mmCIF file of C-alpha atoms in Angstrom:
data_model
loop_
_atom_site.group_PDB
_atom_site.id
_atom_site.type_symbol
_atom_site.label_atom_id
_atom_site.label_comp_id
_atom_site.label_asym_id
_atom_site.label_seq_id
_atom_site.Cartn_x
_atom_site.Cartn_y
_atom_site.Cartn_z
ATOM 1 C CA MET A 1 91.390 155.705 215.344
ATOM 2 C CA THR A 2 94.559 157.994 215.304
ATOM 3 C CA PRO A 3 94.154 161.588 213.988
ATOM 4 C CA GLU A 4 96.616 160.443 211.114
ATOM 5 C CA ARG A 5 94.436 157.535 210.223
ATOM 6 C CA LYS A 6 91.344 159.646 210.377
ATOM 7 C CA ALA A 7 92.896 162.244 208.012
ATOM 8 C CA GLN A 8 93.808 159.306 205.523
ATOM 9 C CA TRP A 9 90.266 157.981 205.704
ATOM 10 C CA SER A 10 88.813 161.468 205.116
ATOM 11 C CA TRP A 11 90.970 162.223 202.201
ATOM 12 C CA ALA A 12 90.218 158.837 200.564
ATOM 13 C CA LEU A 13 86.485 159.421 201.242
ATOM 14 C CA THR A 14 86.698 162.597 199.138
ATOM 15 C CA ALA A 15 87.662 160.412 196.161
ATOM 16 C CA TRP A 16 84.614 157.959 197.120
ATOM 17 C CA ALA A 17 82.398 161.254 197.015
ATOM 18 C CA ASN A 18 83.567 162.508 193.604
ATOM 19 C CA HIS A 19 84.132 159.292 191.694
ATOM 20 C CA GLY A 20 80.518 158.986 191.550
ATOM 21 C CA TYR A 21 80.677 162.000 189.045
ATOM 22 C CA ALA A 22 83.408 160.302 187.103
ATOM 23 C CA THR A 23 81.500 157.173 186.572
ATOM 24 C CA THR A 24 77.838 158.064 186.493
ATOM 25 C CA VAL A 25 78.159 161.358 184.592
ATOM 26 C CA LEU A 26 81.512 161.695 182.811
ATOM 27 C CA VAL A 27 81.868 158.317 181.672
ATOM 28 C CA ALA A 28 78.409 156.677 181.512
ATOM 29 C CA PHE A 29 74.990 158.757 181.517
ATOM 30 C CA PHE A 30 76.183 161.987 179.958
ATOM 31 C CA PRO A 31 77.616 160.458 176.781
ATOM 32 C CA ILE A 32 74.390 158.233 176.544
ATOM 33 C CA PHE A 33 72.106 160.874 177.423
ATOM 34 C CA LEU A 34 73.777 163.445 175.023
ATOM 35 C CA ASP A 35 73.365 161.048 172.119
ATOM 36 C CA ARG A 36 69.996 159.859 172.582
ATOM 37 C CA TYR A 37 68.251 162.829 174.424
ATOM 38 C CA TRP A 38 70.116 166.359 174.237
ATOM 39 C CA ALA A 39 71.528 165.681 170.578
ATOM 40 C CA THR A 40 68.468 164.088 169.066
ATOM 41 C CA GLY A 41 68.366 164.505 165.384
ATOM 42 C CA VAL A 42 72.223 164.972 165.228
ATOM 43 C CA ASP A 43 74.320 162.199 163.433
ATOM 44 C CA GLY A 44 76.579 159.952 165.357
ATOM 45 C CA ALA A 45 79.937 161.414 164.449
ATOM 46 C CA THR A 46 78.704 164.990 165.231
ATOM 47 C CA SER A 47 77.501 164.012 168.614
ATOM 48 C CA THR A 48 80.814 162.349 169.187
ATOM 49 C CA ALA A 49 82.562 165.466 168.407
ATOM 50 C CA PHE A 50 80.316 167.464 170.723
ATOM 51 C CA LEU A 51 81.309 165.201 173.512
ATOM 52 C CA ALA A 52 84.951 165.336 172.794
ATOM 53 C CA LEU A 53 84.922 169.288 172.406
ATOM 54 C CA ALA A 54 83.128 169.547 175.724
ATOM 55 C CA ASN A 55 85.726 167.232 177.514
ATOM 56 C CA GLY A 56 88.559 169.085 175.603
ATOM 57 C CA GLY A 57 87.317 172.509 176.346
ATOM 58 C CA ALA A 58 86.899 171.824 180.103
ATOM 59 C CA SER A 59 90.288 170.180 180.258
ATOM 60 C CA LEU A 60 91.838 173.499 178.672
ATOM 61 C CA VAL A 61 90.380 175.758 181.191
ATOM 62 C CA VAL A 62 91.635 173.413 184.090
ATOM 63 C CA MET A 63 95.050 173.159 182.453
ATOM 64 C CA LEU A 64 95.413 176.964 182.276
ATOM 65 C CA LEU A 65 94.289 177.425 185.805
ATOM 66 C CA ALA A 66 96.093 174.514 187.503
ATOM 67 C CA PRO A 67 99.751 176.033 188.066
ATOM 68 C CA THR A 68 98.601 179.455 189.145
ATOM 69 C CA LEU A 69 95.993 177.880 191.500
ATOM 70 C CA GLY A 70 98.630 175.350 192.867
ATOM 71 C CA MET A 71 100.949 178.353 193.658
ATOM 72 C CA VAL A 72 98.262 180.187 195.651
ATOM 73 C CA ALA A 73 97.290 176.988 197.405
ATOM 74 C CA ASP A 74 100.874 176.567 198.743
ATOM 75 C CA ARG A 75 101.293 180.302 199.488
ATOM 76 C CA HIS A 76 98.221 180.442 201.524
ATOM 77 C CA ALA A 77 97.648 176.897 202.698
ATOM 78 C CA ALA A 78 94.626 176.905 200.700
ATOM 79 C CA LYS A 79 94.511 173.411 199.090
ATOM 80 C CA LYS A 80 91.570 172.239 201.172
ATOM 81 C CA ARG A 81 89.714 175.580 200.576
ATOM 82 C CA LEU A 82 90.123 175.566 196.953
ATOM 83 C CA LEU A 83 89.224 171.773 196.795
ATOM 84 C CA VAL A 84 85.797 172.662 198.431
ATOM 85 C CA LEU A 85 85.264 175.619 196.142
ATOM 86 C CA PHE A 86 85.640 173.631 192.903
ATOM 87 C CA SER A 87 83.773 170.843 194.355
ATOM 88 C CA ALA A 88 80.871 173.248 195.016
ATOM 89 C CA ILE A 89 81.134 174.469 191.244
ATOM 90 C CA GLY A 90 81.008 170.787 190.053
ATOM 91 C CA ILE A 91 78.091 169.821 192.584
ATOM 92 C CA LEU A 92 75.958 172.693 191.386
ATOM 93 C CA ALA A 93 76.511 172.214 187.670
ATOM 94 C CA THR A 94 75.878 168.488 188.083
ATOM 95 C CA THR A 95 72.636 169.197 189.591
ATOM 96 C CA ALA A 96 71.869 171.727 186.761
ATOM 97 C CA LEU A 97 72.188 168.854 184.157
ATOM 98 C CA ALA A 98 68.785 167.653 185.581
ATOM 99 C CA PHE A 99 66.998 170.717 184.365
ATOM 100 C CA ILE A 100 67.964 170.711 180.768
ATOM 101 C CA GLY A 101 65.371 169.836 178.204
ATOM 102 C CA GLU A 102 65.409 167.452 175.225
ATOM 103 C CA GLY A 103 67.443 168.749 172.181
ATOM 104 C CA GLN A 104 69.285 171.396 174.178
ATOM 105 C CA TRP A 105 72.694 170.038 173.331
ATOM 106 C CA LEU A 106 74.443 173.332 173.607
ATOM 107 C CA ALA A 107 73.120 174.010 177.092
ATOM 108 C CA ALA A 108 74.052 170.460 178.019
ATOM 109 C CA THR A 109 77.564 170.611 176.931
ATOM 110 C CA VAL A 110 78.279 173.939 178.449
ATOM 111 C CA VAL A 111 76.970 172.890 181.839
ATOM 112 C CA PHE A 112 78.626 169.580 181.531
ATOM 113 C CA ALA A 113 81.937 171.404 180.719
ATOM 114 C CA ILE A 114 81.554 173.633 183.855
ATOM 115 C CA SER A 115 80.752 170.482 186.084
ATOM 116 C CA SER A 116 84.083 168.921 184.678
ATOM 117 C CA ILE A 117 85.958 172.002 185.501
ATOM 118 C CA GLY A 118 85.029 171.708 189.035
ATOM 119 C CA PHE A 119 85.624 168.028 189.205
ATOM 120 C CA PHE A 120 88.992 168.082 187.617
ATOM 121 C CA SER A 121 90.230 171.245 189.437
ATOM 122 C CA SER A 122 89.055 169.725 192.873
ATOM 123 C CA TYR A 123 90.899 166.564 192.139
ATOM 124 C CA SER A 124 94.011 168.503 191.446
ATOM 125 C CA PHE A 125 93.992 169.746 195.217
ATOM 126 C CA LEU A 126 93.028 166.311 196.423
ATOM 127 C CA ASP A 127 96.087 165.015 194.689
ATOM 128 C CA ALA A 128 98.375 167.658 196.276
ATOM 129 C CA LEU A 129 96.796 166.880 199.752
ATOM 130 C CA ILE A 130 98.507 163.386 199.686
ATOM 131 C CA THR A 131 101.827 164.979 200.995
ATOM 132 C CA ASP A 132 99.603 166.287 204.174
ATOM 133 C CA VAL A 133 98.069 162.813 204.888
ATOM 134 C CA SER A 134 100.733 160.333 204.093
ATOM 135 C CA ASP A 135 103.502 159.138 206.350
ATOM 136 C CA ALA A 136 107.290 158.558 205.381
ATOM 137 C CA GLY A 137 107.357 155.614 203.161
ATOM 138 C CA ASN A 138 103.461 154.939 202.843
ATOM 139 C CA ALA A 139 102.749 157.192 199.891
ATOM 140 C CA ASP A 140 102.230 154.216 197.669
ATOM 141 C CA ARG A 141 99.753 152.396 199.905
ATOM 142 C CA VAL A 142 97.845 155.671 200.793
ATOM 143 C CA SER A 143 97.543 156.670 197.265
ATOM 144 C CA ALA A 144 96.361 153.373 196.072
ATOM 145 C CA PHE A 145 93.845 153.192 198.918
ATOM 146 C CA GLY A 146 92.488 156.458 197.868
ATOM 147 C CA TYR A 147 91.896 155.230 194.396
ATOM 148 C CA ALA A 148 90.510 151.898 195.475
ATOM 149 C CA ILE A 149 87.995 153.486 197.777
ATOM 150 C CA GLY A 150 86.995 155.978 195.003
ATOM 151 C CA TYR A 151 86.411 153.177 192.591
ATOM 152 C CA LEU A 152 84.365 151.510 195.153
ATOM 153 C CA GLY A 153 82.260 154.538 196.093
ATOM 154 C CA GLY A 154 81.881 155.254 192.498
ATOM 155 C CA GLY A 155 80.738 151.810 191.770
ATOM 156 C CA ILE A 156 78.017 151.938 194.476
ATOM 157 C CA ILE A 157 76.439 155.080 193.573
ATOM 158 C CA PHE A 158 76.758 154.011 189.896
ATOM 159 C CA LEU A 159 74.984 150.581 190.695
ATOM 160 C CA ILE A 160 72.237 152.525 192.550
ATOM 161 C CA ASP A 161 71.712 154.748 189.638
ATOM 162 C CA VAL A 162 71.765 152.051 186.998
ATOM 163 C CA LEU A 163 68.957 150.329 188.940
ATOM 164 C CA LEU A 164 67.082 153.688 189.164
ATOM 165 C CA VAL A 165 67.268 153.992 185.335
ATOM 166 C CA LEU A 166 66.576 150.473 184.544
ATOM 167 C CA PHE A 167 63.612 150.017 186.903
ATOM 168 C CA PRO A 168 62.193 153.645 187.326
ATOM 169 C CA GLN A 169 58.666 152.686 188.181
ATOM 170 C CA ALA A 170 60.068 150.762 191.242
ATOM 171 C CA PHE A 171 61.367 153.999 192.563
ATOM 172 C CA GLY A 172 58.187 155.879 191.860
ATOM 173 C CA LEU A 173 59.475 157.603 188.698
ATOM 174 C CA PRO A 174 57.549 157.667 185.331
ATOM 175 C CA ASP A 175 60.175 156.881 182.870
ATOM 176 C CA LYS A 176 63.898 156.300 182.245
ATOM 177 C CA ILE A 177 64.390 160.229 181.158
ATOM 178 C CA VAL A 178 63.164 161.262 184.738
ATOM 179 C CA ALA A 179 65.273 158.549 186.229
ATOM 180 C CA THR A 180 68.464 159.698 184.506
ATOM 181 C CA LYS A 181 68.012 163.329 185.633
ATOM 182 C CA VAL A 182 67.310 162.068 189.206
ATOM 183 C CA ALA A 183 70.493 160.145 188.752
ATOM 184 C CA PHE A 184 72.464 163.414 188.118
ATOM 185 C CA ILE A 185 71.044 164.956 191.223
ATOM 186 C CA SER A 186 71.955 161.824 193.400
ATOM 187 C CA VAL A 187 75.460 162.125 192.219
ATOM 188 C CA ALA A 188 75.705 165.760 193.424
ATOM 189 C CA VAL A 189 74.286 164.820 196.915
ATOM 190 C CA TRP A 190 76.681 161.806 197.063
ATOM 191 C CA TRP A 191 79.564 164.063 196.235
ATOM 192 C CA ALA A 192 78.540 166.862 198.864
ATOM 193 C CA VAL A 193 77.825 164.298 201.750
ATOM 194 C CA PHE A 194 80.949 162.282 201.452
ATOM 195 C CA MET A 195 83.370 165.170 201.277
ATOM 196 C CA LEU A 196 82.473 166.568 204.688
ATOM 197 C CA PRO A 197 85.010 164.319 206.485
ATOM 198 C CA LEU A 198 87.753 165.842 204.557
ATOM 199 C CA ILE A 199 86.523 169.468 205.743
ATOM 200 C CA TRP A 200 86.354 168.222 209.435
ATOM 201 C CA HIS A 201 89.580 166.032 209.643
ATOM 202 C CA VAL A 202 92.113 166.926 207.232
ATOM 203 C CA HIS A 203 94.696 169.774 208.166
ATOM 204 C CA GLU A 204 97.280 171.161 205.900
ATOM 205 C CA ALA A 205 100.810 172.050 206.906
ATOM 206 C CA PRO A 206 101.407 175.875 207.371
ATOM 207 C CA PRO A 207 102.614 177.805 204.504
ATOM 208 C CA PRO A 208 106.396 178.419 204.000
ATOM 209 C CA LYS A 209 107.690 181.512 205.958
ATOM 210 C CA GLU A 210 108.798 183.199 202.952
ATOM 211 C CA PRO A 211 105.955 182.256 200.356
ATOM 212 C CA GLY A 212 106.951 182.797 196.703
ATOM 213 C CA GLY A 213 104.708 184.492 194.210
ATOM 214 C CA TRP A 214 104.947 184.507 190.221
ATOM 215 C CA ALA A 215 108.683 184.661 190.369
ATOM 216 C CA GLU A 216 108.676 181.331 192.315
ATOM 217 C CA LEU A 217 106.111 179.820 190.042
ATOM 218 C CA LYS A 218 108.421 180.691 187.087
ATOM 219 C CA ALA A 219 111.385 179.098 189.070
ATOM 220 C CA THR A 220 109.466 176.099 189.632
ATOM 221 C CA ALA A 221 108.780 175.749 185.942
ATOM 222 C CA LEU A 222 112.418 176.062 185.088
ATOM 223 C CA ARG A 223 113.397 173.522 187.753
ATOM 224 C CA LEU A 224 110.841 171.060 186.298
ATOM 225 C CA MET A 225 112.391 171.623 182.717
ATOM 226 C CA LYS A 226 116.100 171.295 183.917
ATOM 227 C CA ASP A 227 115.904 168.429 186.208
ATOM 228 C CA PRO A 228 116.222 165.445 183.797
ATOM 229 C CA SER A 229 114.189 162.992 185.930
ATOM 230 C CA LEU A 230 111.262 165.479 186.585
ATOM 231 C CA ARG A 231 111.141 166.294 182.783
ATOM 232 C CA CYS A 232 111.437 162.730 181.580
ATOM 233 C CA PHE A 233 108.640 161.627 184.239
ATOM 234 C CA LEU A 234 106.380 164.565 183.386
ATOM 235 C CA ILE A 235 106.619 164.043 179.540
ATOM 236 C CA GLY A 236 106.109 160.393 179.873
ATOM 237 C CA TYR A 237 103.211 160.895 182.333
ATOM 238 C CA TRP A 238 101.699 163.273 179.985
ATOM 239 C CA LEU A 239 101.726 160.809 177.088
ATOM 240 C CA TYR A 240 100.452 157.755 178.830
ATOM 241 C CA ILE A 241 97.847 159.604 180.981
ATOM 242 C CA ASP A 242 96.507 161.248 177.895
ATOM 243 C CA ALA A 243 95.989 157.928 176.307
ATOM 244 C CA LEU A 244 94.482 156.441 179.477
ATOM 245 C CA GLY A 245 92.078 159.397 179.894
ATOM 246 C CA THR A 246 91.042 159.425 176.286
ATOM 247 C CA LEU A 247 90.281 155.767 176.654
ATOM 248 C CA GLN A 248 88.283 156.258 179.787
ATOM 249 C CA MET A 249 86.277 159.177 178.453
ATOM 250 C CA MET A 250 85.488 157.813 174.922
ATOM 251 C CA ALA A 251 85.047 154.138 175.768
ATOM 252 C CA VAL A 252 81.225 154.151 176.125
ATOM 253 C CA ASP A 253 80.868 156.318 173.140
ATOM 254 C CA TYR A 254 83.160 153.967 171.242
ATOM 255 C CA GLY A 255 80.854 150.765 172.229
ATOM 256 C CA ALA A 256 77.771 152.842 171.449
ATOM 257 C CA LYS A 257 78.849 153.529 167.729
ATOM 258 C CA LEU A 258 79.735 149.881 167.348
ATOM 259 C CA GLY A 259 76.122 148.994 168.063
ATOM 260 C CA PHE A 260 76.415 147.568 171.553
ATOM 261 C CA PRO A 261 73.236 148.066 173.542
ATOM 262 C CA THR A 262 73.059 150.473 176.373
ATOM 263 C CA ASP A 263 72.460 147.814 179.130
ATOM 264 C CA SER A 264 75.664 146.187 177.825
ATOM 265 C CA LEU A 265 77.609 149.431 178.221
ATOM 266 C CA ILE A 266 76.498 149.876 181.606
ATOM 267 C CA LYS A 267 77.321 146.433 182.656
ATOM 268 C CA ALA A 268 80.709 147.002 181.366
ATOM 269 C CA LEU A 269 81.109 150.126 183.545
ATOM 270 C CA LEU A 270 80.144 148.271 186.631
ATOM 271 C CA LEU A 271 82.615 145.684 185.921
ATOM 272 C CA VAL A 272 85.271 148.341 185.580
ATOM 273 C CA GLN A 273 84.389 149.811 188.939
ATOM 274 C CA PHE A 274 84.129 146.930 191.069
ATOM 275 C CA VAL A 275 87.218 145.251 189.449
ATOM 276 C CA SER A 276 89.119 148.521 190.041
ATOM 277 C CA PHE A 277 88.538 148.276 193.825
ATOM 278 C CA PRO A 278 90.618 145.274 194.703
ATOM 279 C CA ALA A 279 92.967 145.888 191.772
ATOM 280 C CA ALA A 280 94.188 149.187 192.862
ATOM 281 C CA LEU A 281 94.792 147.771 196.386
ATOM 282 C CA PHE A 282 96.767 145.006 194.781
ATOM 283 C CA PHE A 283 98.826 147.611 192.763
ATOM 284 C CA GLY A 284 99.699 149.217 196.004
ATOM 285 C CA TRP A 285 100.974 145.893 197.369
ATOM 286 C CA LEU A 286 102.739 145.060 194.051
ATOM 287 C CA ALA A 287 104.698 148.499 194.229
ATOM 288 C CA GLY A 288 106.017 147.483 197.743
ATOM 289 C CA ARG A 289 107.142 144.114 196.431
ATOM 290 C CA THR A 290 108.552 144.962 193.010
ATOM 291 C CA GLY A 291 109.051 148.860 192.877
ATOM 292 C CA THR A 292 106.662 151.488 192.044
ATOM 293 C CA ARG A 293 108.005 151.815 188.418
ATOM 294 C CA ARG A 294 107.732 148.220 187.426
ATOM 295 C CA ALA A 295 104.129 148.168 188.868
ATOM 296 C CA ILE A 296 103.368 150.986 186.544
ATOM 297 C CA TYR A 297 105.014 149.081 183.579
ATOM 298 C CA VAL A 298 102.581 146.097 184.164
ATOM 299 C CA GLY A 299 99.591 148.452 183.821
ATOM 300 C CA LEU A 300 100.960 150.154 180.709
ATOM 301 C CA ALA A 301 101.586 147.004 179.090
ATOM 302 C CA ALA A 302 98.058 145.794 179.560
ATOM 303 C CA LEU A 303 96.741 149.164 178.105
ATOM 304 C CA VAL A 304 99.048 148.702 174.991
ATOM 305 C CA PHE A 305 97.327 145.340 174.584
ATOM 306 C CA VAL A 306 93.860 146.917 175.041
ATOM 307 C CA SER A 307 94.552 149.872 172.443
ATOM 308 C CA ILE A 308 95.627 147.471 169.698
ATOM 309 C CA TRP A 309 92.958 144.788 170.332
ATOM 310 C CA SER A 310 90.103 147.477 170.436
ATOM 311 C CA TYR A 311 90.589 147.987 166.570
ATOM 312 C CA PHE A 312 89.657 144.185 165.980
ATOM 313 C CA MET A 313 86.786 144.030 168.471
ATOM 314 C CA HIS A 314 83.261 143.031 167.179
ATOM 315 C CA THR A 315 81.254 141.412 170.102
ATOM 316 C CA VAL A 316 79.970 142.531 173.440
ATOM 317 C CA GLU A 317 81.836 139.853 175.171
ATOM 318 C CA GLN A 318 85.059 141.273 173.784
ATOM 319 C CA PHE A 319 84.126 144.613 174.986
ATOM 320 C CA TYR A 320 83.574 143.051 178.722
ATOM 321 C CA VAL A 321 86.944 141.532 178.382
ATOM 322 C CA MET A 322 88.526 144.896 177.385
ATOM 323 C CA ALA A 323 86.755 146.724 180.145
ATOM 324 C CA GLY A 324 87.797 144.088 182.718
ATOM 325 C CA ILE A 325 91.360 144.684 181.639
ATOM 326 C CA VAL A 326 91.228 148.541 181.909
ATOM 327 C CA GLY A 327 89.533 148.133 185.408
ATOM 328 C CA LEU A 328 92.340 145.920 186.544
ATOM 329 C CA VAL A 329 95.254 148.359 185.596
ATOM 330 C CA GLN A 330 93.773 151.920 185.620
ATOM 331 C CA GLY A 331 93.790 152.650 189.324
ATOM 332 C CA GLY A 332 97.154 151.254 189.579
ATOM 333 C CA VAL A 333 98.819 153.423 186.953
ATOM 334 C CA GLN A 334 96.915 156.454 188.234
ATOM 335 C CA SER A 335 97.798 156.081 191.911
ATOM 336 C CA LEU A 336 101.278 155.020 191.530
ATOM 337 C CA SER A 337 102.016 157.810 189.178
ATOM 338 C CA ARG A 338 100.800 160.170 191.858
ATOM 339 C CA SER A 339 102.737 158.667 194.507
ATOM 340 C CA PHE A 340 105.929 158.262 192.336
ATOM 341 C CA PHE A 341 105.786 162.088 191.465
ATOM 342 C CA ALA A 342 105.296 162.928 195.136
ATOM 343 C CA ARG A 343 108.740 161.362 195.822
ATOM 344 C CA LEU A 344 110.318 163.579 193.147
ATOM 345 C CA ILE A 345 109.142 167.022 194.554
ATOM 346 C CA PRO A 346 110.739 169.021 197.391
ATOM 347 C CA ALA A 347 108.860 169.279 200.573
ATOM 348 C CA GLY A 348 106.413 172.180 201.047
ATOM 349 C CA LYS A 349 105.671 172.654 197.379
ATOM 350 C CA SER A 350 103.015 169.994 196.724
ATOM 351 C CA GLY A 351 100.402 172.493 195.502
ATOM 352 C CA GLU A 352 102.646 174.077 193.118
ATOM 353 C CA TYR A 353 104.259 170.981 191.682
ATOM 354 C CA PHE A 354 101.122 169.036 191.572
ATOM 355 C CA GLY A 355 99.584 172.132 189.743
ATOM 356 C CA PHE A 356 102.118 171.524 187.022
ATOM 357 C CA TYR A 357 101.399 167.687 187.466
ATOM 358 C CA ASN A 358 97.646 168.351 186.798
ATOM 359 C CA PHE A 359 98.505 170.969 183.986
ATOM 360 C CA LEU A 360 100.005 168.279 182.062
ATOM 361 C CA GLY A 361 97.178 165.873 182.961
ATOM 362 C CA LYS A 362 94.615 168.238 181.588
ATOM 363 C CA PHE A 363 96.652 169.338 178.584
ATOM 364 C CA ALA A 364 96.717 165.671 177.772
ATOM 365 C CA ALA A 365 92.892 165.643 178.437
ATOM 366 C CA VAL A 366 92.689 168.627 176.068
ATOM 367 C CA LEU A 367 94.817 166.875 173.159
ATOM 368 C CA GLY A 368 93.340 163.378 173.261
ATOM 369 C CA PRO A 369 89.687 164.276 172.724
ATOM 370 C CA PHE A 370 90.439 166.929 170.160
ATOM 371 C CA ILE A 371 92.458 164.216 168.324
ATOM 372 C CA VAL A 372 89.484 161.882 168.617
ATOM 373 C CA ALA A 373 87.176 164.382 167.232
ATOM 374 C CA ALA A 374 89.392 165.257 164.295
ATOM 375 C CA VAL A 375 90.088 161.600 163.484
ATOM 376 C CA VAL A 376 86.367 160.679 163.546
ATOM 377 C CA LEU A 377 85.125 163.631 161.645
ATOM 378 C CA LEU A 378 87.819 163.218 158.960
ATOM 379 C CA THR A 379 87.640 159.451 158.662
ATOM 380 C CA ASP A 380 84.106 158.435 159.898
ATOM 381 C CA ASP A 381 85.678 155.302 161.277
ATOM 382 C CA GLN A 382 85.203 155.101 165.151
ATOM 383 C CA ARG A 383 87.747 152.359 165.381
ATOM 384 C CA LEU A 384 90.674 154.559 164.601
ATOM 385 C CA SER A 385 90.134 156.688 167.643
ATOM 386 C CA ILE A 386 91.726 154.063 170.105
ATOM 387 C CA PHE A 387 94.180 152.045 168.138
ATOM 388 C CA PRO A 388 96.868 154.825 168.105
ATOM 389 C CA LEU A 389 96.883 155.190 171.804
ATOM 390 C CA ALA A 390 99.054 152.216 172.021
ATOM 391 C CA GLY A 391 102.057 154.495 170.839
ATOM 392 C CA SER A 392 101.429 156.817 173.608
ATOM 393 C CA PHE A 393 101.740 154.062 176.281
ATOM 394 C CA ILE A 394 104.826 152.800 174.792
ATOM 395 C CA VAL A 395 106.689 156.128 174.452
ATOM 396 C CA GLY A 396 105.552 157.093 177.999
ATOM 397 C CA ALA A 397 106.856 153.836 179.489
ATOM 398 C CA TRP A 398 110.233 154.348 177.876
ATOM 399 C CA LEU A 399 110.503 157.832 179.279
ATOM 400 C CA LEU A 400 109.564 156.516 182.827
ATOM 401 C CA SER A 401 112.466 154.127 182.526
ATOM 402 C CA ARG A 402 114.917 157.002 182.315
ATOM 403 C CA VAL A 403 113.912 158.559 185.608
ATOM 404 C CA LYS A 404 116.095 158.255 188.448
ATOM 405 C CA GLU A 405 114.677 156.365 191.486
ATOM 406 C CA PRO A 406 112.911 158.928 193.635
ATOM 407 C CA ARG A 407 113.599 159.588 197.154
ATOM 408 C CA PRO A 408 111.294 158.018 200.105
ATOM 409 C CA VAL A 409 108.344 160.136 200.891
#
């Protein structure tokens, strides 16, 4: 294997490593365990608000840190080092979740928020490293491959943990509570082990000879706002990634509040992971045939349909269909947005520009959950939390249409 291919595989394996957190902790077991173990005695609307506020608070911290850390990463060629640092924070906090007792919802949400800060911050630098591992013209394929491998890895560890929780005695564990806590530890171990190849095989380009500082960070922000294509892309991205992130984070809680059994929710999440693996690869191929922008439109159109249809959903079978559609398009929208943006930015500025990219992504992740919390608390109607997301997908797609076709990477 050539050094270039080895670097690409090592970069992708880091997504394999940390997607276990995204599936098992962020989307699946933490929302369920919070509702049924840590927040026992708390009504459903309040526990949903706890979850939304924990997600929103963590995203706020990441949002505030991202641009500055991106500038530091570029100035000192520190993207990999910062990725490892924040991964370590996420790994340790995920492990700590296993040691929080029943009814301790405050400790659980705080530790969960810390683990989320570690996860999302590390992912910001993983995004930025795409310019160090992709060749000219293959950014779409490499980005899609990273998401595909991530979904596959996340699906495998999630399947292992689902079996662990459903059949604890088969693994020598006394009950499902202990099994869930062991699952949190398994995610941390998975994350730590599979990010080792990146440490060994991914190498950053040297920093610029005249590295910028705060003035350069300010200048980058001004360039982002003055460039019509960058401005339209980032605002559009902010809108549709906000809606997608909110849908991903709140879907399990949404299904639980509609009365769907836990095993059905877990099956839906498994469906999402294993559908997402080939679908992300397909979107990389589709972008090569039709163009990156058109491929993103396909994904956004499907998400508009899901958002509207969710309001009228009543059966578990309908929830499975919704999960399948999301699984088919989520990796494509995320990976192609990343490679599309990589083409818009100047060489040697990936950390800084992706800092702003993730700033907007996390601002979206702050806004969406807070809106969900407000809507649910004010209306006591869980269905209203997803239906309005259709508007964000539509406006985001329209803004994307106004972006000039980017340069080849």
